[in-house]
mmCIF file of C-alpha atoms in Angstrom:
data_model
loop_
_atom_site.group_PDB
_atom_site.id
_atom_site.type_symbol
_atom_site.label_atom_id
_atom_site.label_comp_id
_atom_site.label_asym_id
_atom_site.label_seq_id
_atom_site.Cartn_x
_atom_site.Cartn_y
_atom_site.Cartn_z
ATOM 1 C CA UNK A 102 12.992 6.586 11.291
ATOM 2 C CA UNK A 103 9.505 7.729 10.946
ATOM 3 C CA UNK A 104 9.970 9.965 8.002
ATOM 4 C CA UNK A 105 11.320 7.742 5.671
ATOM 5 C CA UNK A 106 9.255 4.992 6.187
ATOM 6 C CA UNK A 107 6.299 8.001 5.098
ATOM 7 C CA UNK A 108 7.946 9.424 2.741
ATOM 8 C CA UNK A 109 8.811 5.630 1.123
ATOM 9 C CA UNK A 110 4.824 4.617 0.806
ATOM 10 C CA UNK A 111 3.917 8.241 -0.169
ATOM 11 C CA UNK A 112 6.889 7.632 -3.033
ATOM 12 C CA UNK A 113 5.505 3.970 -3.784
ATOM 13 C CA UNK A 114 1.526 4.991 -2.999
ATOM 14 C CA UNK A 115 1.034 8.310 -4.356
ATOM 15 C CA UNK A 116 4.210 9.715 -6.167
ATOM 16 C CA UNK A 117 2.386 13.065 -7.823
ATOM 17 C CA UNK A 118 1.422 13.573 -3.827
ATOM 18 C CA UNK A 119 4.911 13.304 -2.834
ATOM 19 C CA UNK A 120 6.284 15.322 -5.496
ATOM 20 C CA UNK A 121 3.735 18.449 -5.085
ATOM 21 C CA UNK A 122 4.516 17.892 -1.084
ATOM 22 C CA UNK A 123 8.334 18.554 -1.674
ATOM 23 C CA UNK A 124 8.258 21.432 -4.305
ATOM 24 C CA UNK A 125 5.019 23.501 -3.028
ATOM 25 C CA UNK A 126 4.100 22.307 0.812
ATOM 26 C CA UNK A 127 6.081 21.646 4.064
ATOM 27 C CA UNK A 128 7.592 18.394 4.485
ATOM 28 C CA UNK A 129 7.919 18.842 8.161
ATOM 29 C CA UNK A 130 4.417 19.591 8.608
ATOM 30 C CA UNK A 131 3.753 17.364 6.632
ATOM 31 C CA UNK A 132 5.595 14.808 9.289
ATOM 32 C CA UNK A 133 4.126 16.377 12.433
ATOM 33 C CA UNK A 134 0.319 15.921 11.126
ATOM 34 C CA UNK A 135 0.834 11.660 9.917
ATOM 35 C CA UNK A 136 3.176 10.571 12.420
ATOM 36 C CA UNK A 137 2.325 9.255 15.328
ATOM 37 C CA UNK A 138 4.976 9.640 18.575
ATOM 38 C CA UNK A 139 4.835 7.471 20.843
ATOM 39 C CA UNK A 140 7.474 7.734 23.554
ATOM 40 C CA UNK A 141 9.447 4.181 25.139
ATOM 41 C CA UNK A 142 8.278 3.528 28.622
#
């Protein structure tokens, strides 16, 4: 749920970002350093 909804406004935002992200960093860290988890009480 998360990811796509970062990975849409990086897309819509910041394309070059989101293509050097996908062929030269780490997607999933990436992920673990913008989203924010917050558990249901």
């Amino acid at each position: 749920m998360y990811q796509r909804s970062v990975f849409s406004h990086l897309i819509r935002n910041d394309p070059l970002a989101y293509a050097d992200l996908i062929l030269n960093g780490e997607p999933k860290a990436y992920l673990k350093t913008v989203t924010e988890y917050k558990p249901l009480d």
